[in-house]
Amino acid sequence: MTGKNNDSPQQVSPPSPVQRLAALKWRIQFLGTGVKAVSTALEVVKRIKNELEKEHSICDDDTLKYLEEEEKKLRDKLVTLSGELDSEVHQVEAEISKLESKVTELEVELKELKEDQVELELELKELSGEKVELEKRNSNLGMQLKELKDDQVEHVKKNSKLELELKELNGEKVELENRNSYLGLQLSEIKEEKMALELELEKQMKHMKSEESGSKREARRITGRNEALKDQKKTLPKLLKEKEEELLAGNGNEENIHQDVSPLQNLVDRLPNTMKTILAPKGSFTGDEFGAFMGGFVNIAAYTVTLANKTMGITAMSALASLLTLMISTMFNNIVTYILTVQVQVQNDQPRVVKAFTSLPWIMLGGVLPIAIGGFIPRWGIRAIVTGIVTFVLKIAFAVFLVLSYKVPKKYGFYFVILGMAGMAIAAGVPEILEWIVKLSVKKACPSI
């Protein structure tokens, strides 16, 4: 019983085509041997029968009858064995045909694999060239950073001398120190970005051989970030020079210092340090803060007027929940970004906990506006019209304020209004478009539905 359980079919792997072919050949040999044996026996029976017929007087009829029956049995057995032999031969021929087809398929697959290997070798060669280029650019970036540090040391010396000369102007001195702190934060951010780029570049080099296609796109993205970092480094000496000119020009008239500062910058300079870290971590309202505000504004406005919520009455609570989800995800994204990019804590930097709340006030402000505008209107048509009109007016107001504060060309303000409204319209209509596409696909696939 134990031997039978150990040899159960569940534990025996199926035979391979070669094993099946060998078994069939052995079966053919066995059947051929049987056919020869039966043929020999049949010949012997015939010979005995003929001899007995010649000597009919010696043997009786029962013996002849017995020989005839044995001859018939041998003939039947010979026919059966011949049929089995033919069947086995056909099966062997079928197996051989399958094996030949399999060999042909494997040869084609081997050829394709060789072609893929050649393509991969070419891609690896291209990636090696890109790696050398990235190393050269990284070296140039280090040299530029060293020059930037030397310029900063020189600037600190000049700044100390100017502060001694202008110590009687306490108000101007505070403002100049704030501006100097802003430049220091900007320099620290450049260092942080460089360190992050180095870490990311090292990671990409480790995975380049195993992920050729993906590393190519990552290398292009890193190259773009290196170029952006170079541009920032080129603009920093210009900012330092402008600060020196402002220090030299401030001989007692406070209006000479404030005349080129935008209303937004005046507002930032008057904020406490804790609020400034949350509302303007770079020392001024930049595109990051404005983008966070418009992202929350467009997101919640699109949710309020989307066709997917056409049957919903008051959307204020659900829109508020969506805004809360957006704020929480942004907060965790800020924490993860800070952990992955910041390696050295800057001396004048705020605690890490404050980093989590960066841009959250702007997202909250941008999301609350559309909720207050259309979140409490029950009818979708009126809600969409009112929200769209008020949003368009607010977009124009934001564009005017942007042009006046940052002194950008008016055409960019026009682009801002058009692109913002188009983005909100697309975001609001995407669920309905997707639903329409799904229904159309289902209808084509199953016309009876």
XYZ file of C-alpha atoms in Angstrom:
449
model
C 0.000 0.000 0.000
C 2.833 2.405 0.877
C 4.619 1.831 -2.410
C 1.444 2.572 -4.362
C 0.894 5.846 -2.482
C 4.443 7.005 -3.157
C 4.051 6.316 -6.883
C 0.756 8.242 -7.222
C 0.284 10.308 -10.420
C 0.299 13.553 -8.409
C 4.027 13.137 -7.625
C 5.154 12.017 -11.102
C 5.991 14.719 -13.623
C 4.582 14.281 -17.147
C 6.985 12.676 -19.655
C 8.802 14.914 -22.080
C 8.314 14.593 -25.877
C 11.664 12.781 -26.145
C 10.631 10.281 -23.453
C 7.275 9.693 -25.176
C 9.071 9.121 -28.487
C 11.468 6.611 -26.857
C 8.511 4.759 -25.280
C 6.736 4.587 -28.649
C 9.883 3.229 -30.325
C 10.177 0.557 -27.618
C 6.471 -0.264 -28.144
C 7.039 -0.608 -31.910
C 9.996 -2.939 -31.313
C 7.906 -4.990 -28.888
C 4.999 -5.232 -31.364
C 7.406 -6.092 -34.197
C 8.871 -8.905 -32.106
C 5.325 -10.144 -31.364
C 4.420 -10.032 -35.075
C 7.528 -12.047 -35.958
C 6.762 -14.572 -33.220
C 3.132 -14.945 -34.350
C 4.213 -15.242 -38.012
C 6.726 -17.944 -37.095
C 4.126 -19.826 -35.054
C 1.647 -19.533 -37.944
C 4.215 -20.969 -40.366
C 4.876 -23.853 -37.988
C 1.138 -24.573 -37.680
C 0.743 -24.491 -41.486
C 3.666 -26.845 -41.953
C 2.333 -29.292 -39.353
C -1.153 -29.092 -40.898
C 0.196 -29.823 -44.374
C 2.183 -32.788 -43.141
C -0.817 -34.134 -41.290
C -3.041 -33.708 -44.356
C -0.557 -35.731 -46.356
C -0.675 -38.435 -43.713
C -4.405 -38.241 -43.178
C -4.597 -41.883 -42.443
C -2.358 -41.482 -39.381
C -4.061 -38.485 -37.611
C -7.721 -38.052 -36.833
C -10.140 -35.220 -37.687
C -10.022 -33.702 -34.199
C -6.347 -32.980 -34.543
C -6.851 -31.220 -37.879
C -9.728 -29.213 -36.455
C -7.596 -28.157 -33.494
C -4.811 -27.052 -35.838
C -7.247 -25.037 -37.939
C -8.560 -23.262 -34.827
C -5.021 -22.482 -33.687
C -4.201 -21.204 -37.166
C -7.253 -18.913 -37.055
C -6.302 -17.605 -33.604
C -2.764 -16.916 -34.764
C -4.065 -15.099 -37.871
C -6.388 -12.951 -35.717
C -3.590 -12.164 -33.328
C -1.305 -11.331 -36.266
C -3.921 -8.906 -37.654
C -4.377 -7.304 -34.218
C -0.642 -6.892 -33.687
C -0.223 -5.491 -37.210
C -2.988 -2.914 -36.556
C -1.406 -1.882 -33.268
C 1.971 -1.686 -34.978
C 0.570 0.606 -37.701
C -1.133 2.792 -35.058
C 2.089 3.117 -33.088
C 4.010 3.945 -36.281
C 1.504 6.718 -37.121
C 1.764 8.062 -33.580
C 5.563 8.094 -33.806
C 5.368 9.965 -37.098
C 2.994 12.524 -35.494
C 5.363 12.980 -32.540
C 8.302 13.441 -34.913
C 6.301 16.064 -36.851
C 5.487 17.927 -33.621
C 9.122 17.840 -32.545
C 10.234 19.181 -35.924
C 7.692 22.039 -35.619
C 8.926 22.741 -32.088
C 12.543 22.810 -33.302
C 11.570 25.269 -36.046
C 9.805 27.521 -33.518
C 12.811 27.406 -31.189
C 15.139 28.343 -34.045
C 12.935 31.370 -34.876
C 12.792 32.363 -31.199
C 16.596 32.003 -30.918
C 17.026 34.284 -33.914
C 14.729 36.909 -32.363
C 16.599 36.706 -29.055
C 19.890 37.307 -30.853
C 18.414 40.365 -32.573
C 17.139 41.660 -29.196
C 20.591 41.120 -27.725
C 22.171 43.235 -30.464
C 19.626 46.032 -29.841
C 20.257 45.923 -26.080
C 24.008 46.136 -26.643
C 23.507 49.227 -28.822
C 21.276 50.847 -26.168
C 23.866 50.046 -23.478
C 26.542 51.726 -25.574
C 24.377 54.849 -25.931
C 23.682 54.914 -22.183
C 27.405 54.641 -21.454
C 27.989 57.733 -23.589
C 25.248 59.587 -21.751
C 26.808 58.562 -18.431
C 30.137 60.129 -19.426
C 28.327 63.317 -20.469
C 26.472 63.473 -17.141
C 29.728 63.047 -15.215
C 31.258 65.964 -17.145
C 28.253 68.160 -16.412
C 28.352 67.207 -12.743
C 32.032 68.189 -12.588
C 31.258 71.573 -14.146
C 28.438 71.999 -11.648
C 30.855 71.440 -8.745
C 33.246 74.078 -10.102
C 30.427 76.581 -10.447
C 29.291 75.850 -6.895
C 32.795 76.535 -5.595
C 32.875 79.863 -7.431
C 29.474 80.654 -5.976
C 30.765 79.986 -2.442
C 33.721 82.315 -3.033
C 31.335 85.005 -4.232
C 29.224 84.511 -1.133
C 32.249 84.925 1.179
C 33.168 88.141 -0.595
C 29.604 89.333 -0.326
C 29.510 88.645 3.441
C 32.638 90.760 3.898
C 31.155 93.653 1.965
C 27.857 93.293 3.797
C 29.601 93.511 7.197
C 31.362 96.683 6.157
C 28.147 98.254 4.901
C 26.279 97.315 8.086
C 28.906 99.154 10.154
C 28.493 102.233 7.988
C 24.666 102.141 8.120
C 24.146 101.090 11.772
C 22.139 104.255 12.545
C 19.403 103.138 10.126
C 17.942 100.342 12.260
C 14.836 99.815 10.185
C 16.794 99.565 6.947
C 19.294 97.268 8.586
C 16.547 94.807 9.614
C 15.186 94.753 6.096
C 18.625 94.234 4.583
C 19.298 91.379 6.994
C 16.038 89.770 5.956
C 17.052 90.057 2.319
C 20.445 88.575 3.148
C 18.733 85.671 4.953
C 16.610 85.107 1.860
C 19.746 84.843 -0.277
C 21.234 82.392 2.218
C 18.108 80.232 2.069
C 18.245 80.336 -1.707
C 21.869 79.196 -1.619
C 21.007 76.375 0.808
C 18.211 75.242 -1.520
C 20.696 75.137 -4.378
C 22.973 72.957 -2.235
C 20.054 70.713 -1.321
C 19.073 70.336 -4.968
C 22.675 69.511 -5.893
C 22.875 66.844 -3.178
C 19.537 65.426 -4.283
C 20.735 65.342 -7.888
C 23.938 63.552 -6.879
C 21.976 60.921 -4.927
C 19.521 60.467 -7.764
C 22.339 60.262 -10.325
C 24.128 57.590 -8.266
C 20.907 55.617 -7.969
C 20.306 55.816 -11.717
C 23.849 54.600 -12.485
C 23.323 51.506 -10.324
C 20.097 50.577 -12.103
C 21.209 51.536 -15.626
C 22.184 48.010 -16.766
C 18.974 46.409 -15.543
C 16.574 49.161 -16.593
C 17.939 50.514 -19.886
C 14.721 51.991 -21.236
C 13.669 53.611 -17.956
C 17.145 54.978 -17.121
C 17.284 56.761 -20.450
C 14.240 58.832 -19.571
C 15.564 59.426 -16.042
C 18.901 60.605 -17.429
C 17.103 63.148 -19.587
C 15.100 64.335 -16.580
C 18.287 64.677 -14.489
C 19.922 66.589 -17.337
C 16.972 68.988 -17.383
C 17.235 69.506 -13.634
C 20.987 70.121 -13.932
C 20.289 72.782 -16.544
C 17.682 74.396 -14.294
C 20.161 74.365 -11.393
C 22.767 76.013 -13.581
C 20.290 78.743 -14.480
C 19.555 79.330 -10.783
C 23.263 79.572 -10.030
C 23.712 82.062 -12.838
C 20.975 84.286 -11.420
C 22.268 84.175 -7.825
C 25.356 86.385 -8.440
C 23.019 88.863 -10.100
C 20.831 88.914 -6.984
C 23.905 89.420 -4.797
C 25.025 92.296 -6.966
C 21.576 93.892 -6.823
C 21.628 93.622 -3.032
C 25.011 95.346 -2.899
C 23.707 98.125 -5.125
C 20.658 98.530 -2.880
C 22.907 98.713 0.189
C 25.087 101.362 -1.430
C 22.070 103.302 -2.625
C 20.354 103.363 0.824
C 21.840 106.589 2.279
C 18.960 107.520 4.553
C 15.994 107.532 2.262
C 13.874 104.449 3.001
C 11.836 104.998 -0.140
C 14.913 104.240 -2.298
C 14.931 100.729 -0.878
C 11.201 100.054 -1.145
C 10.503 101.641 -4.500
C 11.308 98.477 -6.526
C 9.700 96.005 -4.114
C 6.316 94.578 -5.116
C 3.298 94.774 -2.788
C 3.543 91.010 -2.297
C 7.189 91.309 -1.181
C 6.307 94.092 1.268
C 3.672 91.782 2.732
C 6.191 88.928 3.052
C 8.785 91.155 4.768
C 6.250 92.060 7.465
C 5.332 88.452 8.286
C 6.734 86.657 11.384
C 9.434 84.094 10.674
C 7.168 81.116 11.459
C 4.419 82.322 9.115
C 7.004 83.279 6.512
C 8.369 79.699 6.515
C 4.871 78.336 5.866
C 3.543 80.994 3.464
C 6.795 81.942 1.676
C 9.612 79.465 2.503
C 11.890 80.994 -0.157
C 11.565 84.519 1.229
C 9.018 85.719 -1.316
C 5.824 84.605 -3.038
C 7.067 82.504 -5.956
C 5.438 80.350 -8.564
C 5.323 77.438 -6.088
C 2.935 79.256 -3.739
C 0.868 80.671 -6.589
C 0.745 77.222 -8.225
C -0.428 75.604 -4.969
C -3.180 78.229 -4.655
C -4.366 77.774 -8.240
C -4.090 73.963 -7.952
C -6.488 73.879 -5.006
C -8.736 76.457 -6.667
C -9.023 74.600 -10.009
C -9.312 71.163 -8.329
C -12.223 72.029 -6.026
C -13.931 74.281 -8.607
C -13.836 71.437 -11.150
C -15.233 69.034 -8.532
C -18.063 71.481 -7.773
C -19.229 71.885 -11.397
C -18.309 68.461 -12.811
C -21.018 66.589 -14.691
C -20.339 63.555 -12.513
C -21.980 65.454 -9.599
C -24.977 66.578 -11.655
C -27.425 64.575 -9.541
C -25.874 65.724 -6.261
C -27.528 68.591 -4.408
C -25.334 70.485 -1.955
C -21.688 69.680 -2.776
C -20.081 71.729 -0.004
C -19.422 68.833 2.410
C -18.108 66.430 -0.239
C -15.957 69.213 -1.758
C -14.640 70.029 1.724
C -13.751 66.345 2.215
C -11.946 66.361 -1.142
C -10.055 69.511 -0.097
C -9.092 67.882 3.214
C -7.778 64.826 1.347
C -5.746 67.076 -0.962
C -4.237 68.921 2.024
C -3.325 65.711 3.867
C -1.683 64.206 0.774
C 0.256 67.464 0.225
C 1.420 67.454 3.849
C 2.771 63.891 3.612
C 4.338 64.707 0.244
C 6.156 67.665 1.852
C 7.487 65.415 4.634
C 8.708 62.730 2.213
C 10.295 65.349 -0.075
C 12.099 66.939 2.862
C 13.417 63.591 4.153
C 14.682 62.509 0.722
C 16.288 65.809 -0.336
C 17.580 67.555 2.805
C 20.801 66.033 4.207
C 22.246 68.898 6.250
C 20.085 71.152 8.449
C 20.646 74.807 7.575
C 21.610 76.980 10.532
C 18.763 79.477 10.118
C 16.215 76.920 8.972
C 12.962 76.263 10.844
C 12.173 72.907 12.562
C 11.246 69.969 10.343
C 7.647 69.936 11.572
C 7.031 73.331 9.947
C 8.084 71.891 6.575
C 5.014 69.653 6.579
C 2.667 72.673 6.440
C 4.375 74.351 3.462
C 1.836 75.491 0.832
C -1.126 74.148 2.876
C -2.601 77.636 3.563
C -2.531 78.374 -0.174
C -4.249 75.089 -1.050
C -6.861 75.658 1.665
C -7.507 79.237 0.492
C -7.783 78.147 -3.154
C -10.174 75.298 -2.259
C -12.434 77.280 0.095
C -13.210 79.920 -2.559
C -15.144 77.620 -4.987
C -16.884 75.914 -2.033
C -18.116 79.289 -0.817
C -19.128 80.294 -4.361
C -21.094 77.247 -5.560
C -20.920 74.549 -2.908
C -24.282 75.495 -1.376
C -26.264 75.821 -4.647
C -28.447 72.673 -5.029
C -29.199 72.857 -8.769
C -26.315 71.827 -10.977
C -27.065 74.221 -13.863
C -27.192 77.320 -11.648
C -24.198 76.088 -9.680
C -22.123 75.623 -12.841
C -23.075 79.049 -14.266
C -22.466 80.971 -11.025
C -19.209 79.170 -10.270
C -17.953 79.615 -13.836
C -18.732 83.366 -13.929
C -17.256 84.117 -10.506
C -14.226 81.949 -11.267
C -13.646 83.810 -14.521
C -13.829 87.174 -12.720
C -11.451 85.975 -9.995
C -9.044 84.657 -12.620
C -8.960 88.093 -14.248
C -8.361 89.730 -10.863
C -5.556 87.277 -10.056
C -3.994 87.875 -13.472
C -4.040 91.670 -12.988
C -2.539 91.303 -9.519
C 0.124 88.956 -10.911
C 1.085 91.382 -13.689
C 1.296 94.340 -11.280
C 3.210 92.482 -8.563
C 5.764 90.631 -10.691
C 5.885 93.069 -13.634
C 5.375 90.277 -16.156
C 4.093 90.978 -19.690
C 0.334 91.338 -19.984
C 0.102 88.483 -22.450
C 1.137 86.056 -19.703
C -1.770 87.265 -17.613
C -4.062 86.554 -20.562
C -2.546 83.061 -20.926
C -3.065 82.507 -17.213
C -6.807 83.242 -17.470
C -7.374 81.156 -20.612
C -5.326 78.150 -19.478
C -6.890 78.174 -16.008
C -10.447 78.149 -17.355
C -9.565 75.496 -19.951
C -7.956 73.311 -17.283
C -10.988 73.575 -15.019
C -13.357 72.778 -17.911
C -11.330 69.713 -18.895
C -11.115 68.478 -15.289
C -14.871 68.945 -14.841
C -15.777 67.107 -18.056
C -13.280 64.223 -17.922
C -15.537 61.901 -15.796
C -18.464 62.360 -18.192
C -16.202 61.814 -21.222
C -14.794 58.625 -19.702
C -18.307 57.379 -18.902
C -19.394 58.112 -22.477
C -16.372 56.250 -23.890
C -17.070 53.229 -21.656
C -20.736 53.138 -22.674
C -19.810 53.414 -26.362
C -17.240 50.608 -26.037
C -19.724 48.346 -24.237
C -22.373 49.069 -26.846
C -20.013 48.153 -29.683
C -18.842 45.004 -27.906
C -22.372 43.881 -26.909
C -25.003 45.409 -29.237
C -27.771 43.433 -27.527
C -27.269 45.296 -24.217
